[in-house]
PDB file of C-alpha atoms in Angstrom:
ATOM      1  CA  THR A  36       0.000   0.000   0.000  1.00 37.00           C
ATOM      2  CA  VAL A  37       1.270   3.455  -0.868  1.00 39.00           C
ATOM      3  CA  TRP A  38       0.048   6.705   0.632  1.00 42.00           C
ATOM      4  CA  LEU A  39       1.254  10.227   1.133  1.00 42.00           C
ATOM      5  CA  ASP A  40       2.008  11.306   4.670  1.00 43.00           C
ATOM      6  CA  LEU A  41       1.998  14.996   5.539  1.00 42.00           C
ATOM      7  CA  PRO A  42       4.433  15.357   8.440  1.00 47.00           C
ATOM      8  CA  GLN A  43       4.555  18.393  10.734  1.00 47.00           C
ATOM      9  CA  GLY A  44       7.625  19.642   8.890  1.00 46.00           C
ATOM     10  CA  SER A  45       7.639  20.991   5.378  1.00 42.00           C
ATOM     11  CA  GLY A  46       7.395  18.800   2.304  1.00 44.00           C
ATOM     12  CA  TYR A  47       5.728  15.500   1.539  1.00 42.00           C
ATOM     13  CA  GLN A  48       6.880  12.071   2.498  1.00 43.00           C
ATOM     14  CA  MET A  49       5.846   8.885   0.728  1.00 44.00           C
ATOM     15  CA  LYS A  50       5.623   5.701   2.739  1.00 46.00           C
ATOM     16  CA  VAL A  51       5.334   2.194   1.384  1.00 46.00           C
ATOM     17  CA  SER A  52       3.933  -0.314   3.824  1.00 48.00           C
ATOM     18  CA  GLY A  53       1.382  -3.066   4.276  1.00 50.00           C
ATOM     19  CA  GLU A  54      -0.271  -1.154   7.108  1.00 52.00           C
ATOM     20  CA  LYS A  55      -3.130   1.283   6.762  1.00 54.00           C
ATOM     21  CA  PRO A  56      -2.515   4.877   7.748  1.00 52.00           C
ATOM     22  CA  PRO A  57      -3.891   5.838  11.166  1.00 56.00           C
ATOM     23  CA  GLU A  58      -7.536   6.861  11.019  1.00 64.00           C
ATOM     24  CA  ASN A  59      -8.814  10.168  12.267  1.00 78.00           C
ATOM     25  CA  LYS A  60     -10.355   9.237  15.640  1.00 80.00           C
ATOM     26  CA  TRP A  61     -12.578  12.321  15.833  1.00 79.00           C
ATOM     27  CA  LYS A  62     -14.025  11.719  12.392  1.00 81.00           C
ATOM     28  CA  LYS A  63     -14.732   8.097  13.290  1.00 81.00           C
ATOM     29  CA  ARG A  64     -16.330   9.094  16.623  1.00 80.00           C
ATOM     30  CA  LEU A  65     -18.495  11.721  14.958  1.00 79.00           C
ATOM     31  CA  MET A  66     -19.672   9.234  12.344  1.00 82.00           C
ATOM     32  CA  GLU A  67     -20.438   6.612  15.015  1.00 82.00           C
ATOM     33  CA  SER A  68     -22.370   9.208  17.042  1.00 80.00           C
ATOM     34  CA  PHE A  69     -24.304  10.283  13.955  1.00 82.00           C
ATOM     35  CA  LEU A  70     -25.201   6.701  13.050  1.00 83.00           C
ATOM     36  CA  MET A  71     -26.257   5.954  16.639  1.00 82.00           C
ATOM     37  CA  SER A  72     -28.419   9.085  16.731  1.00 82.00           C
ATOM     38  CA  LEU A  73     -29.916   8.188  13.360  1.00 84.00           C
ATOM     39  CA  SER A  74     -30.657   4.621  14.496  1.00 85.00           C
ATOM     40  CA  VAL A  75     -32.376   5.788  17.681  1.00 86.00           C
ATOM     41  CA  ASN A  76     -34.411   8.367  15.776  1.00 87.00           C
ATOM     42  CA  LEU A  77     -35.460   5.831  13.138  1.00 88.00           C
ATOM     43  CA  VAL A  78     -36.748   3.542  15.882  1.00 90.00           C
ATOM     44  CA  LEU A  79     -38.533   6.377  17.710  1.00 89.00           C
ATOM     45  CA  ILE A  80     -40.175   8.069  14.692  1.00 90.00           C
ATOM     46  CA  PRO A  81     -43.407   6.020  14.931  1.00 91.00           C
ATOM     47  CA  VAL A  82     -43.593   6.456  18.700  1.00 92.00           C
ATOM     48  CA  THR A  83     -43.104  10.215  18.374  1.00 91.00           C
ATOM     49  CA  ALA A  84     -45.653  10.422  15.573  1.00 92.00           C
ATOM     50  CA  SER A  85     -48.175   8.392  17.597  1.00 92.00           C
ATOM     51  CA  ILE A  86     -47.844  10.559  20.708  1.00 93.00           C
ATOM     52  CA  TYR A  87     -47.157  14.059  19.341  1.00 92.00           C
ATOM     53  CA  TYR A  88     -48.557  13.669  15.798  1.00 93.00           C
ATOM     54  CA  GLU A  89     -45.357  15.224  14.419  1.00 92.00           C
ATOM     55  CA  ILE A  90     -41.678  14.406  13.854  1.00 90.00           C
ATOM     56  CA  SER A  91     -38.549  16.522  13.774  1.00 89.00           C
ATOM     57  CA  LEU A  92     -36.202  16.224  10.806  1.00 88.00           C
ATOM     58  CA  TYR A  93     -33.227  17.908  12.459  1.00 89.00           C
ATOM     59  CA  SER A  94     -33.300  15.987  15.731  1.00 87.00           C
ATOM     60  CA  VAL A  95     -30.539  13.633  14.554  1.00 84.00           C
ATOM     61  CA  PHE A  96     -28.112  16.518  14.171  1.00 86.00           C
ATOM     62  CA  LEU A  97     -29.311  18.358  17.257  1.00 89.00           C
ATOM     63  CA  ASN A  98     -28.747  15.243  19.366  1.00 86.00           C
ATOM     64  CA  LEU A  99     -25.078  15.263  18.343  1.00 84.00           C
ATOM     65  CA  LEU A 100     -24.804  18.588  20.171  1.00 87.00           C
ATOM     66  CA  VAL A 101     -27.265  18.102  23.021  1.00 88.00           C
ATOM     67  CA  ILE A 102     -26.428  14.618  24.290  1.00 85.00           C
ATOM     68  CA  PRO A 103     -22.728  15.284  25.067  1.00 85.00           C
ATOM     69  CA  LEU A 104     -23.656  18.586  26.755  1.00 88.00           C
ATOM     70  CA  MET A 105     -26.248  16.896  28.953  1.00 88.00           C
ATOM     71  CA  SER A 106     -23.545  14.889  30.726  1.00 88.00           C
ATOM     72  CA  ILE A 107     -21.884  18.191  31.654  1.00 89.00           C
ATOM     73  CA  VAL A 108     -25.237  19.637  32.792  1.00 91.00           C
ATOM     74  CA  LEU A 109     -25.927  16.585  34.968  1.00 92.00           C
ATOM     75  CA  GLY A 110     -22.383  16.633  36.353  1.00 90.00           C
ATOM     76  CA  SER A 111     -22.764  20.321  37.125  1.00 89.00           C
ATOM     77  CA  GLY A 112     -26.035  19.682  38.942  1.00 90.00           C
ATOM     78  CA  LEU A 113     -24.568  16.832  40.963  1.00 92.00           C
ATOM     79  CA  ALA A 114     -21.476  18.843  41.892  1.00 89.00           C
ATOM     80  CA  CYS A 115     -23.717  21.833  42.702  1.00 89.00           C
ATOM     81  CA  ALA A 116     -25.816  19.719  45.063  1.00 90.00           C
ATOM     82  CA  ILE A 117     -22.823  18.192  46.833  1.00 90.00           C
ATOM     83  CA  LEU A 118     -20.691  21.338  47.134  1.00 88.00           C
ATOM     84  CA  GLY A 119     -23.766  23.434  47.939  1.00 87.00           C
ATOM     85  CA  LEU A 120     -24.127  21.455  51.148  1.00 89.00           C
ATOM     86  CA  PHE A 121     -20.807  22.839  52.351  1.00 88.00           C
ATOM     87  CA  ARG A 122     -20.419  26.212  50.610  1.00 87.00           C
ATOM     88  CA  VAL A 123     -23.416  27.878  49.005  1.00 87.00           C
ATOM     89  CA  ILE A 124     -21.236  30.095  46.796  1.00 86.00           C
ATOM     90  CA  LEU A 125     -19.539  27.037  45.243  1.00 82.00           C
ATOM     91  CA  GLY A 126     -22.938  25.456  44.613  1.00 83.00           C
ATOM     92  CA  ARG A 127     -24.188  28.613  42.915  1.00 84.00           C
ATOM     93  CA  PHE A 128     -21.054  28.824  40.757  1.00 81.00           C
ATOM     94  CA  LEU A 129     -21.460  25.242  39.536  1.00 79.00           C
ATOM     95  CA  ALA A 130     -25.192  25.745  39.035  1.00 86.00           C
ATOM     96  CA  GLY A 131     -24.351  28.678  36.774  1.00 86.00           C
ATOM     97  CA  LEU A 132     -22.439  26.387  34.421  1.00 86.00           C
ATOM     98  CA  GLY A 133     -25.442  24.090  34.085  1.00 89.00           C
ATOM     99  CA  VAL A 134     -27.844  27.021  33.667  1.00 91.00           C
ATOM    100  CA  TYR A 135     -25.802  28.532  30.832  1.00 93.00           C
ATOM    101  CA  LEU A 136     -25.512  25.179  29.082  1.00 93.00           C
ATOM    102  CA  VAL A 137     -29.278  24.614  29.349  1.00 93.00           C
ATOM    103  CA  ARG A 138     -29.878  28.101  27.950  1.00 95.00           C
ATOM    104  CA  PHE A 139     -27.532  27.299  25.055  1.00 95.00           C
ATOM    105  CA  ILE A 140     -29.395  24.040  24.403  1.00 94.00           C
ATOM    106  CA  GLN A 141     -32.718  25.902  24.455  1.00 95.00           C
ATOM    107  CA  TRP A 142     -31.303  28.453  22.009  1.00 96.00           C
ATOM    108  CA  ALA A 143     -30.094  25.659  19.699  1.00 94.00           C
ATOM    109  CA  CYS A 144     -33.558  24.052  19.807  1.00 92.00           C
ATOM    110  CA  THR A 145     -35.209  27.393  19.039  1.00 94.00           C
ATOM    111  CA  VAL A 146     -32.891  27.972  16.071  1.00 94.00           C
ATOM    112  CA  THR A 147     -33.555  24.440  14.832  1.00 93.00           C
ATOM    113  CA  ASP A 148     -37.316  24.962  15.103  1.00 91.00           C
ATOM    114  CA  ALA A 149     -37.005  28.093  12.941  1.00 92.00           C
ATOM    115  CA  LEU A 150     -35.365  26.154  10.077  1.00 92.00           C
ATOM    116  CA  PRO A 151     -37.558  25.171   7.139  1.00 92.00           C
ATOM    117  CA  TRP A 152     -39.113  21.689   7.355  1.00 90.00           C
ATOM    118  CA  SER A 153     -37.983  21.319  10.971  1.00 90.00           C
ATOM    119  CA  ILE A 154     -41.307  19.783  12.028  1.00 91.00           C
ATOM    120  CA  ILE A 155     -43.477  17.536   9.903  1.00 90.00           C
ATOM    121  CA  VAL A 156     -47.039  17.062  11.121  1.00 92.00           C
ATOM    122  CA  THR A 157     -47.909  13.417  10.575  1.00 89.00           C
ATOM    123  CA  GLY A 158     -51.193  12.923  12.364  1.00 90.00           C
ATOM    124  CA  HIS A 159     -51.813   9.662  14.184  1.00 90.00           C
ATOM    125  CA  PRO A 160     -50.400   6.758  12.143  1.00 91.00           C
ATOM    126  CA  GLU A 161     -52.607   3.719  11.684  1.00 92.00           C
ATOM    127  CA  PRO A 162     -51.455   0.506  13.430  1.00 92.00           C
ATOM    128  CA  TRP A 163     -50.826  -1.357  10.165  1.00 94.00           C
ATOM    129  CA  ARG A 164     -48.456   1.426   9.066  1.00 93.00           C
ATOM    130  CA  LEU A 165     -46.506   1.071  12.312  1.00 93.00           C
ATOM    131  CA  VAL A 166     -46.191  -2.683  11.825  1.00 94.00           C
ATOM    132  CA  LEU A 167     -45.082  -2.180   8.210  1.00 95.00           C
ATOM    133  CA  TYR A 168     -42.542   0.512   9.222  1.00 93.00           C
ATOM    134  CA  TYR A 169     -40.989  -1.637  11.955  1.00 94.00           C
ATOM    135  CA  GLY A 170     -40.940  -4.656   9.633  1.00 95.00           C
ATOM    136  CA  VAL A 171     -39.041  -2.714   6.970  1.00 94.00           C
ATOM    137  CA  LEU A 172     -36.716  -1.290   9.628  1.00 92.00           C
ATOM    138  CA  LEU A 173     -36.040  -4.761  11.030  1.00 92.00           C
ATOM    139  CA  VAL A 174     -35.198  -6.099   7.574  1.00 94.00           C
ATOM    140  CA  LEU A 175     -32.937  -3.081   6.923  1.00 90.00           C
ATOM    141  CA  PHE A 176     -31.064  -3.490  10.221  1.00 87.00           C
ATOM    142  CA  ALA A 177     -30.710  -7.250   9.644  1.00 89.00           C
ATOM    143  CA  TRP A 178     -29.347  -6.640   6.133  1.00 89.00           C
ATOM    144  CA  ILE A 179     -26.822  -4.097   7.469  1.00 84.00           C
ATOM    145  CA  ARG A 180     -25.756  -6.525  10.207  1.00 85.00           C
ATOM    146  CA  LEU A 181     -25.377  -9.370   7.713  1.00 88.00           C
ATOM    147  CA  HIS A 182     -23.360  -7.114   5.385  1.00 85.00           C
ATOM    148  CA  GLU A 183     -21.037  -6.143   8.277  1.00 81.00           C
ATOM    149  CA  CYS A 184     -20.509  -9.798   9.232  1.00 82.00           C
ATOM    150  CA  ARG A 185     -19.564 -10.672   5.635  1.00 80.00           C
ATOM    151  CA  LYS A 186     -16.935  -7.907   5.583  1.00 75.00           C
ATOM    152  CA  ARG A 187     -15.119  -9.494   8.513  1.00 70.00           C
TER     153      ARG A 187
END
């Protein structure tokens, strides 16, 4: 295998090896997070449509931002509660971090709601449509799983 390596210094360096070049870990993590968010949203679309009679198209992308921030918000709240028992000022400081993050998340949701086609009103789906949707989804996930197993 031949590939070009761009070292920190100037110029290009060509390497010849049987090994693959190191992958970009952040790109791989982002793609895994996106696919996980997409999978969860695909499974929850009928549930959301049945309860709220609408679905959000941008929720997959918004979850990439919101879910990692929620761990910081929860950590902030826990630290606020514990340190607030001993020093109120420390509890208030840590609560401020969580409050600002929640405000940012609310702002991001508001901006997302203002985008075109952000919400699609579906009405209440009929039971046979739900069964058909989950059947197709099951076949799709099984096909993807089978395809992954064949690659190995």
